[in-house]
C-alpha cells in the first residue's frame, strides 16, 4: 500500500536497527484517514473469503481492525491482555510470548462471540516473530471457528513470523513489508521481485 509506505518513510523512526517507531499514525496518535484506507485494502483483499468476524488484539490492532470490520460489515472482537471486571463468562485463553518485551502474557476472548460457523479475519499492527498472530489463531481455533485470513499492517519480513504463518497454511496479507531496518533506514521488500 503506497500511502502507508510513504508515511513510514516520512514519519517512521528506526530504533536500534530493528524496531520501527510509528507513533505518529499507528501506535499512539492515530490517523483515521490512513486507517480507513487500510481497512479498505484489507476488505478488498478478503472480500471473497466469506468473513463473518474480525479478530484483533489490544491495543494497536483495534483501529485498523475496526475499519476493516466497518467495510466488510462484520463485528470486530479484540483479545484482551488483562482480565476485566465484567469478563467473567467462559473464556478462551492462550499464552503469548513477546520477544520484544521479553514477557509471556495470558490473553482472553469470550467464548460467546465466536462459533464454529465463523470465518475469521485476524488483523494486527505488526508481524515480527509471529507470536501474537499465532496466539490469535489458537484462540479462534479453540472456538471451532476458521481462520480465513490474516491481515497485517506492517510486516518485518526480516524476522521469522511470516514463515511460521505460511508453514501453517494461513493466508497472510501485509500492507507494507519491510526487508531491512539496517543503518536506521527503512527498505521495503521489492514486491515486483518476489
Ligand atoms: P510477534 O507478536 O510478531 O512475535 O512480535 P513481538 O512479540 O516482537 O511484538 C510484541 C509487541 O511489539 C506487539 O505489540 C507488536 O505489535 C510490537 N512490535 C514488534 N515489532 C515492532 C516494531 O518494530 N515497531 C513497533 N512499533 N511495534 C513492534 P503489543 O505489545 O501487542 O502492543 P500494542 O501496541 O498493540 O498495545
Ligand atoms: Na503493537
Ligand atoms: Na499488536
mmCIF file of C-alpha atoms and ligand atoms in Angstrom:
data_model
loop_
_atom_site.group_PDB
_atom_site.id
_atom_site.type_symbol
_atom_site.label_atom_id
_atom_site.label_comp_id
_atom_site.label_asym_id
_atom_site.label_seq_id
_atom_site.Cartn_x
_atom_site.Cartn_y
_atom_site.Cartn_z
ATOM 1 C CA UNK A 1 0.000 0.000 0.000
ATOM 2 C CA UNK A 2 1.823 3.060 -1.337
ATOM 3 C CA UNK A 3 0.244 5.589 1.018
ATOM 4 C CA UNK A 4 1.357 3.581 4.050
ATOM 5 C CA UNK A 5 4.885 3.104 2.711
ATOM 6 C CA UNK A 6 5.152 6.873 2.179
ATOM 7 C CA UNK A 7 4.028 7.552 5.736
ATOM 8 C CA UNK A 8 6.517 5.046 7.101
ATOM 9 C CA UNK A 9 9.319 6.755 5.174
ATOM 10 C CA UNK A 10 8.191 10.249 6.203
ATOM 11 C CA UNK A 11 7.249 9.692 9.828
ATOM 12 C CA UNK A 12 8.688 6.358 10.967
ATOM 13 C CA UNK A 13 11.792 6.272 13.144
ATOM 14 C CA UNK A 14 14.098 3.282 13.292
ATOM 15 C CA UNK A 15 15.339 2.370 16.764
ATOM 16 C CA UNK A 16 18.454 0.239 17.218
ATOM 17 C CA UNK A 17 18.316 -1.056 13.653
ATOM 18 C CA UNK A 18 15.386 -3.395 14.301
ATOM 19 C CA UNK A 19 12.382 -1.568 15.758
ATOM 20 C CA UNK A 20 10.204 0.811 13.761
ATOM 21 C CA UNK A 21 8.534 3.568 15.745
ATOM 22 C CA UNK A 22 5.278 4.678 14.118
ATOM 23 C CA UNK A 23 3.603 6.532 16.956
ATOM 24 C CA UNK A 24 2.624 9.470 14.704
ATOM 25 C CA UNK A 25 -0.063 7.492 12.882
ATOM 26 C CA UNK A 26 -0.490 3.977 14.354
ATOM 27 C CA UNK A 27 0.817 3.167 17.839
ATOM 28 C CA UNK A 28 -0.077 6.305 19.797
ATOM 29 C CA UNK A 29 -1.515 9.108 17.667
ATOM 30 C CA UNK A 30 -3.830 7.535 15.084
ATOM 31 C CA UNK A 31 -4.515 8.888 11.604
ATOM 32 C CA UNK A 32 -8.156 7.940 10.948
ATOM 33 C CA UNK A 33 -7.955 8.580 7.213
ATOM 34 C CA UNK A 34 -4.963 6.322 6.858
ATOM 35 C CA UNK A 35 -6.776 3.696 8.994
ATOM 36 C CA UNK A 36 -9.751 3.922 6.654
ATOM 37 C CA UNK A 37 -7.533 3.292 3.624
ATOM 38 C CA UNK A 38 -6.006 0.309 5.420
ATOM 39 C CA UNK A 39 -9.444 -1.058 6.248
ATOM 40 C CA UNK A 40 -10.394 -0.710 2.590
ATOM 41 C CA UNK A 41 -7.245 -2.543 1.466
ATOM 42 C CA UNK A 42 -7.946 -5.444 3.867
ATOM 43 C CA UNK A 43 -11.609 -5.537 2.868
ATOM 44 C CA UNK A 44 -10.724 -5.571 -0.852
ATOM 45 C CA UNK A 45 -8.264 -8.419 -0.345
ATOM 46 C CA UNK A 46 -10.604 -10.610 1.715
ATOM 47 C CA UNK A 47 -13.999 -9.676 0.226
ATOM 48 C CA UNK A 48 -14.452 -13.122 -1.375
ATOM 49 C CA UNK A 49 -13.350 -15.017 1.753
ATOM 50 C CA UNK A 50 -16.759 -15.090 3.426
ATOM 51 C CA UNK A 51 -15.507 -13.281 6.529
ATOM 52 C CA UNK A 52 -18.048 -13.167 9.382
ATOM 53 C CA UNK A 53 -15.863 -11.665 12.169
ATOM 54 C CA UNK A 54 -12.655 -9.675 12.516
ATOM 55 C CA UNK A 55 -10.414 -10.573 15.486
ATOM 56 C CA UNK A 56 -7.507 -8.487 16.757
ATOM 57 C CA UNK A 57 -5.589 -7.864 19.994
ATOM 58 C CA UNK A 58 -5.496 -4.727 22.082
ATOM 59 C CA UNK A 59 -4.397 -2.068 21.677
ATOM 60 C CA UNK A 60 -2.837 -1.105 18.368
ATOM 61 C CA UNK A 61 -4.641 -3.681 16.257
ATOM 62 C CA UNK A 62 -8.037 -2.231 17.118
ATOM 63 C CA UNK A 63 -8.016 0.830 14.853
ATOM 64 C CA UNK A 64 -7.202 -0.955 11.576
ATOM 65 C CA UNK A 65 -9.430 -3.897 12.593
ATOM 66 C CA UNK A 66 -12.438 -1.650 13.180
ATOM 67 C CA UNK A 67 -12.002 -0.038 9.772
ATOM 68 C CA UNK A 68 -11.807 -3.435 8.076
ATOM 69 C CA UNK A 69 -14.867 -4.588 10.024
ATOM 70 C CA UNK A 70 -16.757 -1.444 9.046
ATOM 71 C CA UNK A 71 -16.169 -2.022 5.354
ATOM 72 C CA UNK A 72 -16.744 -5.796 5.496
ATOM 73 C CA UNK A 73 -19.816 -5.049 7.647
ATOM 74 C CA UNK A 74 -18.957 -7.622 10.333
ATOM 75 C CA UNK A 75 -18.323 -7.375 14.110
ATOM 76 C CA UNK A 76 -14.809 -6.800 15.450
ATOM 77 C CA UNK A 77 -13.559 -8.605 18.571
ATOM 78 C CA UNK A 78 -10.313 -7.763 20.352
ATOM 79 C CA UNK A 79 -8.449 -10.197 22.562
ATOM 80 C CA UNK A 80 -7.762 -8.686 25.970
ATOM 81 C CA UNK A 81 -4.477 -8.734 27.795
ATOM 82 C CA UNK A 82 -5.995 -8.109 31.219
ATOM 83 C CA UNK A 83 -8.939 -9.837 32.738
ATOM 84 C CA UNK A 84 -11.649 -7.216 33.115
ATOM 85 C CA UNK A 85 -14.197 -6.962 35.906
ATOM 86 C CA UNK A 86 -17.044 -7.747 33.570
ATOM 87 C CA UNK A 87 -15.238 -10.519 31.682
ATOM 88 C CA UNK A 88 -16.475 -13.346 33.867
ATOM 89 C CA UNK A 89 -18.092 -15.602 31.309
ATOM 90 C CA UNK A 90 -16.489 -18.630 29.692
ATOM 91 C CA UNK A 91 -13.180 -17.656 28.197
ATOM 92 C CA UNK A 92 -10.858 -18.858 25.509
ATOM 93 C CA UNK A 93 -7.299 -18.271 26.733
ATOM 94 C CA UNK A 94 -3.789 -18.717 25.427
ATOM 95 C CA UNK A 95 -0.309 -17.500 26.311
ATOM 96 C CA UNK A 96 1.576 -15.149 24.016
ATOM 97 C CA UNK A 97 5.287 -14.575 24.417
ATOM 98 C CA UNK A 98 6.593 -11.201 23.283
ATOM 99 C CA UNK A 99 10.238 -11.314 22.281
ATOM 100 C CA UNK A 100 10.367 -7.534 22.007
ATOM 101 C CA UNK A 101 9.094 -7.121 25.554
ATOM 102 C CA UNK A 102 10.610 -10.343 26.943
ATOM 103 C CA UNK A 103 7.431 -11.439 28.675
ATOM 104 C CA UNK A 104 4.666 -14.028 28.433
ATOM 105 C CA UNK A 105 1.094 -12.920 28.889
ATOM 106 C CA UNK A 106 -2.207 -14.702 29.020
ATOM 107 C CA UNK A 107 -4.752 -13.263 26.590
ATOM 108 C CA UNK A 108 -8.500 -13.729 26.673
ATOM 109 C CA UNK A 109 -11.505 -13.810 24.415
ATOM 110 C CA UNK A 110 -15.072 -14.533 25.457
ATOM 111 C CA UNK A 111 -16.442 -17.784 24.041
ATOM 112 C CA UNK A 112 -19.784 -16.213 23.266
ATOM 113 C CA UNK A 113 -18.516 -14.132 20.342
ATOM 114 C CA UNK A 114 -17.217 -16.975 18.153
ATOM 115 C CA UNK A 115 -18.705 -20.234 16.962
ATOM 116 C CA UNK A 116 -17.775 -22.973 14.516
ATOM 117 C CA UNK A 117 -19.792 -21.230 11.811
ATOM 118 C CA UNK A 118 -17.471 -18.218 11.862
ATOM 119 C CA UNK A 119 -14.841 -17.389 9.247
ATOM 120 C CA UNK A 120 -12.408 -15.012 10.878
ATOM 121 C CA UNK A 121 -10.079 -12.364 9.519
ATOM 122 C CA UNK A 122 -7.283 -11.742 12.043
ATOM 123 C CA UNK A 123 -5.758 -8.254 11.943
ATOM 124 C CA UNK A 124 -2.720 -6.890 13.754
ATOM 125 C CA UNK A 125 -0.482 -3.850 13.501
ATOM 126 C CA UNK A 126 2.900 -5.619 13.378
ATOM 127 C CA UNK A 127 4.133 -9.046 12.369
ATOM 128 C CA UNK A 128 7.562 -9.757 13.807
ATOM 129 C CA UNK A 129 8.158 -13.238 15.230
ATOM 130 C CA UNK A 130 4.517 -14.118 14.732
ATOM 131 C CA UNK A 131 3.713 -14.944 18.333
ATOM 132 C CA UNK A 132 0.755 -12.567 18.578
ATOM 133 C CA UNK A 133 -0.746 -13.767 15.286
ATOM 134 C CA UNK A 134 -0.249 -17.442 16.193
ATOM 135 C CA UNK A 135 -1.832 -16.813 19.602
ATOM 136 C CA UNK A 136 -4.850 -15.222 17.955
ATOM 137 C CA UNK A 137 -5.133 -18.201 15.599
ATOM 138 C CA UNK A 138 -5.099 -20.548 18.625
ATOM 139 C CA UNK A 139 -7.881 -18.572 20.311
ATOM 140 C CA UNK A 140 -10.035 -18.539 17.180
ATOM 141 C CA UNK A 141 -9.493 -22.244 16.521
ATOM 142 C CA UNK A 142 -10.321 -23.165 20.146
ATOM 143 C CA UNK A 143 -13.821 -21.881 19.405
ATOM 144 C CA UNK A 144 -14.123 -24.114 16.343
ATOM 145 C CA UNK A 145 -14.129 -21.100 14.007
ATOM 146 C CA UNK A 146 -11.915 -20.999 10.930
ATOM 147 C CA UNK A 147 -9.076 -18.536 10.366
ATOM 148 C CA UNK A 148 -9.855 -17.395 6.819
ATOM 149 C CA UNK A 149 -7.005 -14.892 6.600
ATOM 150 C CA UNK A 150 -4.505 -12.742 8.461
ATOM 151 C CA UNK A 151 -4.132 -9.038 7.648
ATOM 152 C CA UNK A 152 -1.024 -7.253 8.889
ATOM 153 C CA UNK A 153 -0.326 -3.530 8.691
ATOM 154 C CA UNK A 154 3.487 -3.695 8.883
ATOM 155 C CA UNK A 155 5.400 -6.937 8.357
ATOM 156 C CA UNK A 156 9.034 -7.118 9.430
ATOM 157 C CA UNK A 157 9.951 -9.548 6.677
ATOM 158 C CA UNK A 158 13.476 -9.957 8.061
ATOM 159 C CA UNK A 159 12.046 -11.743 11.121
ATOM 160 C CA UNK A 160 10.582 -15.237 11.018
ATOM 161 C CA UNK A 161 6.887 -14.600 11.760
ATOM 162 C CA UNK A 162 5.727 -14.710 8.148
ATOM 163 C CA UNK A 163 7.478 -18.013 7.576
ATOM 164 C CA UNK A 164 5.803 -19.576 10.620
ATOM 165 C CA UNK A 165 2.348 -18.480 9.452
ATOM 166 C CA UNK A 166 2.980 -19.600 5.849
ATOM 167 C CA UNK A 167 4.130 -23.012 7.072
ATOM 168 C CA UNK A 168 0.842 -23.472 8.925
ATOM 169 C CA UNK A 169 -1.023 -22.678 5.721
ATOM 170 C CA UNK A 170 -2.527 -19.362 6.746
ATOM 171 C CA UNK A 171 -3.295 -16.787 4.065
ATOM 172 C CA UNK A 172 -1.308 -13.716 5.106
ATOM 173 C CA UNK A 173 -1.624 -10.272 3.529
ATOM 174 C CA UNK A 174 0.583 -7.400 4.681
ATOM 175 C CA UNK A 175 0.086 -3.779 3.648
ATOM 176 C CA UNK A 176 3.792 -2.940 3.971
ATOM 177 C CA UNK A 177 6.657 -5.447 4.046
ATOM 178 C CA UNK A 178 9.945 -4.264 5.457
ATOM 179 C CA UNK A 179 13.052 -6.024 4.158
ATOM 180 C CA UNK A 180 15.515 -4.232 6.416
ATOM 181 C CA UNK A 181 15.891 -1.564 9.078
ATOM 182 C CA UNK A 182 19.677 -1.715 8.955
ATOM 183 C CA UNK A 183 21.638 1.515 9.230
ATOM 184 C CA UNK A 184 18.424 3.010 10.623
ATOM 185 C CA UNK A 185 16.911 3.170 7.118
ATOM 186 C CA UNK A 186 13.661 1.534 6.016
ATOM 187 C CA UNK A 187 13.930 -0.712 2.955
ATOM 188 C CA UNK A 188 10.767 -2.367 1.674
ATOM 189 C CA UNK A 189 10.539 -5.809 0.105
ATOM 190 C CA UNK A 190 10.600 -5.374 -3.647
ATOM 191 C CA UNK A 191 7.169 -6.850 -4.372
ATOM 192 C CA UNK A 192 7.892 -6.920 -8.099
ATOM 193 C CA UNK A 193 10.848 -9.218 -7.437
ATOM 194 C CA UNK A 194 9.028 -11.814 -5.335
HETATM 195 P P1 LIG B 1 5.284 -11.033 17.489
HETATM 196 O O1 LIG B 1 3.936 -10.926 18.106
HETATM 197 O O2 LIG B 1 5.229 -10.939 15.979
HETATM 198 O O3 LIG B 1 6.046 -12.237 17.945
HETATM 199 O O4 LIG B 1 6.102 -9.771 17.910
HETATM 200 P P2 LIG B 1 6.687 -9.282 19.277
HETATM 201 O O5 LIG B 1 6.400 -10.248 20.361
HETATM 202 O O6 LIG B 1 8.086 -8.924 18.983
HETATM 203 O O7 LIG B 1 5.787 -7.973 19.484
HETATM 204 C C1 LIG B 1 5.406 -7.510 20.734
HETATM 205 C C2 LIG B 1 4.771 -6.159 20.596
HETATM 206 O O8 LIG B 1 5.666 -5.275 19.912
HETATM 207 C C3 LIG B 1 3.487 -6.105 19.834
HETATM 208 O O9 LIG B 1 2.742 -5.017 20.312
HETATM 209 C C4 LIG B 1 3.978 -5.807 18.419
HETATM 210 O O10 LIG B 1 2.947 -5.232 17.647
HETATM 211 C C5 LIG B 1 5.076 -4.844 18.697
HETATM 212 N N1 LIG B 1 6.165 -4.734 17.716
HETATM 213 C C6 LIG B 1 7.015 -5.692 17.235
HETATM 214 N N2 LIG B 1 7.935 -5.143 16.431
HETATM 215 C C7 LIG B 1 7.665 -3.814 16.398
HETATM 216 C C8 LIG B 1 8.268 -2.708 15.740
HETATM 217 O O11 LIG B 1 9.264 -2.795 15.021
HETATM 218 N N3 LIG B 1 7.695 -1.494 15.962
HETATM 219 C C9 LIG B 1 6.604 -1.316 16.758
HETATM 220 N N4 LIG B 1 6.127 -0.065 16.878
HETATM 221 N N5 LIG B 1 6.000 -2.325 17.397
HETATM 222 C C10 LIG B 1 6.540 -3.559 17.205
HETATM 223 P P3 LIG B 1 1.898 -5.094 21.634
HETATM 224 O O12 LIG B 1 2.756 -5.466 22.794
HETATM 225 O O13 LIG B 1 0.783 -6.045 21.367
HETATM 226 O O14 LIG B 1 1.432 -3.647 21.904
HETATM 227 P P4 LIG B 1 0.237 -2.734 21.364
HETATM 228 O O15 LIG B 1 0.922 -1.599 20.705
HETATM 229 O O16 LIG B 1 -0.553 -3.496 20.362
HETATM 230 O O17 LIG B 1 -0.549 -2.390 22.546
HETATM 231 NA NA1 LIG B 2 1.880 -3.050 18.721
HETATM 232 NA NA1 LIG B 3 -0.373 -5.535 18.207
#
